[in-house]
Coordinates of C-alpha atoms and ligand atoms in Angstrom, one line a residue:
G183 CA -61.5 28.1 292.9
S184 CA -61.1 31.1 290.5
K185 CA -60.3 34.2 292.6
W186 CA -62.7 36.9 291.6
S187 CA -65.9 38.2 293.1
Y188 CA -68.6 40.9 292.6
I189 CA -67.6 42.9 295.7
G190 CA -64.5 44.2 297.4
P191 CA -60.9 44.0 296.3
D192 CA -61.5 41.2 293.8
G193 CA -64.6 42.9 292.4
E194 CA -65.3 43.8 288.7
K195 CA -63.0 46.8 288.6
A196 CA -60.1 44.5 289.5
W197 CA -60.9 41.7 287.1
P198 CA -58.6 43.0 284.2
K199 CA -55.6 42.6 286.5
K200 CA -55.9 38.9 286.5
Y201 CA -58.1 38.5 283.4
P202 CA -56.9 40.8 280.7
F203 CA -59.9 40.2 278.3
C204 CA -62.1 41.8 281.0
G205 CA -60.5 45.1 280.1
G206 CA -60.7 44.4 276.4
V207 CA -63.2 44.8 273.5
F208 CA -66.7 43.6 272.9
Q209 CA -67.5 43.3 276.7
S210 CA -70.9 42.4 278.0
P211 CA -73.4 43.2 279.4
I212 CA -74.6 46.4 277.7
D213 CA -77.6 48.8 277.9
F214 CA -80.1 48.6 275.0
H215 CA -81.1 52.2 274.0
K216 CA -82.7 53.4 270.8
D217 CA -79.8 55.1 269.1
I218 CA -77.7 51.9 269.0
L219 CA -80.5 49.6 267.7
Q220 CA -80.9 48.6 264.1
Y221 CA -83.7 46.5 262.7
D222 CA -82.5 43.4 260.8
S223 CA -85.1 41.4 258.8
N224 CA -82.7 38.4 258.6
L225 CA -83.0 37.7 262.3
L226 CA -85.3 34.6 262.4
P227 CA -87.0 33.0 265.4
L228 CA -84.6 30.5 267.0
E229 CA -85.5 26.8 266.9
F230 CA -84.9 24.7 270.0
I231 CA -84.2 21.0 269.4
G232 CA -84.3 18.5 272.3
Y233 CA -85.2 21.1 274.9
N234 CA -88.1 19.0 276.1
V235 CA -86.1 16.7 278.4
P236 CA -88.1 13.7 279.9
S237 CA -88.5 13.7 283.7
T238 CA -86.7 10.3 283.7
D239 CA -83.5 12.3 282.9
Q240 CA -81.9 14.5 285.5
F241 CA -80.0 17.8 285.4
T242 CA -77.3 18.5 287.9
L243 CA -77.7 21.8 289.8
T244 CA -74.7 23.2 291.6
N245 CA -73.6 26.3 293.5
N246 CA -70.2 27.3 292.1
G247 CA -69.6 30.2 294.5
H248 CA -70.5 32.8 291.8
S249 CA -73.9 31.6 290.6
V250 CA -76.3 28.7 290.8
K251 CA -75.9 26.7 287.5
M252 CA -77.6 23.7 286.0
Y253 CA -75.8 21.5 283.5
L254 CA -78.0 20.7 280.5
S255 CA -78.0 17.7 278.2
P256 CA -75.9 17.5 275.1
T257 CA -79.0 16.5 273.2
M258 CA -80.2 20.1 273.4
Y259 CA -79.2 22.4 270.6
I260 CA -80.3 25.6 268.8
R261 CA -80.8 25.9 265.0
N262 CA -81.1 29.2 263.0
L263 CA -77.9 30.6 264.3
P264 CA -74.8 30.9 262.0
F265 CA -73.8 27.4 263.3
E266 CA -75.5 24.7 265.4
Y267 CA -75.0 25.5 269.1
T268 CA -75.3 22.8 271.8
A269 CA -76.5 23.6 275.3
S270 CA -74.0 23.5 278.1
Q271 CA -75.5 25.0 281.2
L272 CA -77.9 27.6 282.5
H273 CA -77.4 30.0 285.5
L274 CA -78.8 33.2 286.9
H275 CA -77.9 36.7 288.0
W276 CA -79.8 38.6 290.6
G277 CA -79.7 41.5 293.1
N278 CA -80.6 41.5 296.8
R279 CA -83.7 41.5 299.0
N280 CA -83.6 45.3 299.3
K281 CA -82.9 46.0 295.7
S282 CA -84.4 43.5 293.2
E283 CA -82.5 45.0 290.2
G284 CA -80.0 42.3 289.4
S285 CA -80.3 41.8 285.6
E286 CA -77.0 42.2 283.6
H287 CA -78.5 43.7 280.4
T288 CA -80.6 46.8 280.8
I289 CA -83.2 48.4 278.5
G290 CA -83.3 52.2 278.4
G291 CA -81.1 52.2 281.5
K292 CA -83.6 50.0 283.4
H293 CA -82.5 46.9 285.3
F294 CA -84.9 44.0 285.5
A295 CA -85.1 41.9 288.7
A296 CA -82.9 39.1 287.5
E297 CA -81.6 37.4 284.4
L298 CA -81.4 33.8 283.2
H299 CA -78.6 32.7 280.9
I300 CA -78.6 29.5 278.8
V301 CA -75.0 29.0 277.6
H302 CA -74.4 27.0 274.4
Y303 CA -71.2 26.3 272.4
N304 CA -70.6 25.9 268.6
S305 CA -70.7 22.2 268.3
E306 CA -70.3 22.3 264.6
K307 CA -66.7 23.7 264.9
Y308 CA -65.5 22.7 268.4
P309 CA -65.6 19.3 270.3
D310 CA -66.6 20.9 273.7
I311 CA -67.2 24.2 275.4
T312 CA -63.6 24.4 276.7
A313 CA -62.3 24.4 273.2
A314 CA -65.0 26.8 272.1
M315 CA -65.1 29.3 275.0
D316 CA -62.2 31.5 273.8
K317 CA -63.1 31.5 270.1
A318 CA -64.9 34.5 268.5
D319 CA -67.7 32.2 267.2
G320 CA -67.4 29.8 270.1
L321 CA -70.5 30.5 272.3
A322 CA -74.1 31.6 272.1
V323 CA -75.9 32.7 275.2
L324 CA -79.7 33.2 275.5
A325 CA -80.7 35.8 278.0
I326 CA -84.2 36.0 279.6
L327 CA -85.0 39.0 281.7
L328 CA -87.0 38.2 284.8
E329 CA -89.6 40.5 286.5
I330 CA -92.1 40.2 289.3
G331 CA -95.6 38.8 288.5
P332 CA -97.5 35.6 289.2
F333 CA -96.0 32.5 290.6
N334 CA -94.1 30.7 287.8
P335 CA -94.4 26.8 288.1
T336 CA -91.7 26.2 285.5
Y337 CA -89.1 28.3 287.2
E338 CA -90.1 26.5 290.5
K339 CA -88.9 23.3 289.0
I340 CA -85.4 24.7 289.5
F341 CA -86.0 27.1 292.4
R342 CA -87.4 24.3 294.7
H343 CA -83.9 22.8 294.8
F344 CA -82.1 26.0 296.1
R345 CA -82.3 24.8 299.7
N346 CA -80.0 21.9 298.7
V347 CA -77.4 24.0 297.0
K348 CA -77.1 26.7 299.6
Y349 CA -73.3 26.5 299.9
K350 CA -70.4 26.4 297.4
D351 CA -69.9 23.0 295.7
Q352 CA -73.2 21.6 296.9
M353 CA -75.2 19.8 294.2
A354 CA -78.7 18.6 293.6
Q355 CA -80.5 16.5 290.9
V356 CA -83.4 18.2 289.0
P357 CA -85.8 16.0 287.1
G358 CA -85.9 16.8 283.4
F359 CA -88.5 19.2 282.1
N360 CA -89.2 21.3 279.0
I361 CA -86.4 24.0 279.2
Q362 CA -88.2 25.9 276.4
E363 CA -90.9 26.8 279.0
L364 CA -88.4 29.0 280.7
L365 CA -88.4 31.3 277.7
P366 CA -90.8 34.1 277.0
D367 CA -93.7 33.8 274.5
R368 CA -92.4 35.9 271.6
L369 CA -89.2 34.0 270.6
D370 CA -89.2 36.1 267.4
E371 CA -88.5 39.3 269.2
Y372 CA -84.9 39.7 270.5
Y373 CA -81.8 41.9 270.7
R374 CA -78.6 40.4 269.0
Y375 CA -75.0 41.5 269.4
E376 CA -71.5 40.1 269.6
G377 CA -70.2 40.4 273.1
S378 CA -68.4 38.5 275.9
L379 CA -68.7 36.3 278.9
T380 CA -69.9 38.5 281.7
T381 CA -67.6 36.8 284.2
P382 CA -63.8 36.2 284.1
P383 CA -62.2 35.2 281.8
C384 CA -64.6 37.6 279.9
Y385 CA -63.6 36.1 276.5
P386 CA -65.2 38.1 273.6
S387 CA -66.7 34.8 272.3
V388 CA -70.4 35.2 272.8
L389 CA -73.2 35.7 270.3
W390 CA -75.8 37.2 272.6
T391 CA -79.6 36.8 272.1
V392 CA -81.5 38.8 274.7
F393 CA -85.3 38.2 274.4
R394 CA -87.3 41.5 274.2
H395 CA -90.1 40.3 276.5
P396 CA -89.4 39.5 280.2
V397 CA -90.7 36.4 282.0
K398 CA -92.6 36.8 285.3
I399 CA -91.8 35.0 288.6
S400 CA -93.4 35.8 291.9
Q401 CA -92.1 38.1 294.6
E402 CA -91.6 35.0 296.8
Q403 CA -89.7 33.2 294.1
L404 CA -87.5 36.2 293.6
R405 CA -86.9 36.5 297.4
A406 CA -85.9 32.8 297.5
L407 CA -83.3 33.5 294.7
E408 CA -82.0 36.6 296.5
T409 CA -81.7 34.9 299.9
A410 CA -81.1 31.2 299.4
M411 CA -77.4 30.9 298.5
Y412 CA -74.0 31.6 299.8
C413 CA -70.7 32.1 297.9
T414 CA -68.9 30.2 300.7
E415 CA -68.7 26.6 301.7
S416 CA -71.0 25.1 304.4
D417 CA -68.2 25.1 307.0
D418 CA -66.9 28.6 306.3
P419 CA -66.8 30.7 309.6
E420 CA -67.5 33.9 307.6
P421 CA -70.4 33.1 305.3
L422 CA -70.9 35.4 302.3
E423 CA -74.4 35.8 300.9
M424 CA -74.6 35.2 297.1
V425 CA -76.2 38.5 296.1
D426 CA -75.7 41.2 293.4
N427 CA -73.9 38.7 291.2
F428 CA -74.3 40.9 288.1
R429 CA -71.6 42.8 286.1
H430 CA -72.4 46.4 285.4
V431 CA -73.1 47.5 281.8
Q432 CA -70.0 48.1 279.6
K433 CA -69.1 50.9 277.2
F434 CA -70.6 50.1 273.7
D435 CA -69.1 52.7 271.4
E436 CA -69.3 52.7 267.6
R437 CA -71.3 49.5 267.6
L438 CA -74.8 48.4 266.9
V439 CA -77.3 46.0 268.4
F440 CA -79.5 44.3 265.8
I441 CA -83.2 43.8 266.7
S442 CA -85.6 41.4 265.1
F443 CA -88.6 43.6 265.8
H444 CA -89.9 47.0 264.9
E445 CA -90.2 49.5 267.8
Ligands
5EF168 N1 -72.9 35.4 282.1 S1 -72.1 34.3 281.3 O1 -73.0 33.5 280.4 O2 -71.0 34.9 280.5 C1 -71.4 33.1 282.4 C2 -71.4 33.3 283.8 F1 -72.0 34.4 284.3 C3 -71.0 32.4 284.6 F2 -71.1 32.6 286.0 C4 -70.4 31.2 284.2 S2 -69.8 30.0 285.3 O3 -69.3 28.9 284.6 O4 -70.9 29.7 286.2 C5 -68.6 30.7 286.3 C6 -67.6 31.4 285.5 O5 -67.0 30.7 284.6 C7 -70.3 31.0 282.8 N2 -69.6 29.9 282.4 C8 -69.1 29.7 281.1 C9 -67.8 30.6 280.9 C10 -66.7 29.6 280.9 C11 -67.3 28.3 280.8 C12 -66.7 27.0 280.6 C13 -67.5 25.9 280.7 C14 -68.9 26.0 280.8 C15 -69.4 27.2 281.0 C16 -68.6 28.3 280.9 C17 -70.8 32.0 281.9 F3 -70.7 31.8 280.6
ZN169 ZN1 -74.5 34.8 282.9

């Protein structure tokens, strides 16, 4: 029921009025361009433990009015970050059918078609994500840039349920699968910086890992993402399409993004 949106009077320019951190420091997303990038040889490939969830388990997929999000199992966690981070949920950001440029992070000013985020919390220091989400070392989000290419059968394991979560607060059950298959090939090549949640309350609590290489999904899969869902409830007389649910890039002065790869 949080009152913010991506368009109109409650759009991102108005967020700081109700959510002061949104007007604060270390805001995400940002543009990756060469004069803020610095190679860091200590950036190791991430290790994903418990990501291969058996199909006997189920993930709950839901439309929360801002995005489509899938809750993940607490047996999934990442190693090789400063702390152990346990998976919480994944969700997506996208554009619209006339402009498939809905990624949040950009590279050299270029938007990708869409972006997948896998949200984790620091389970070494905090009991749950609610305790972690406003702490500087509380969250770690993996970002995967999506672009058009061949049909992607792994993404289809989520996308095929979109027709059952068309409206706000609808839910569907997704049989378990290997979440690591949603990631690009080169897990050793990524951008790393300290930033924030890209939605209200915009807490500066996120260690971002944005993989260098995009993942491909088909034009039809992208069209489904751009046209399937609504921000409104099924009985709302004025349905609002869920499109363009990405925040614009934020100022990134005097800061560096660390990269695990050479140009
Ligand atoms: N782009 S992003 O990764 O910054 C990001 C989102 F874009 C986004 F939409 C959500 S949300 O939970 O679906 C709705 C707003 O909270 C979250 N949810 C996070 C923020 C707060 C919270 C609390 C519990 C579980 C997940 C989250 C989020 F971290
Ligand atoms: Zn997100």
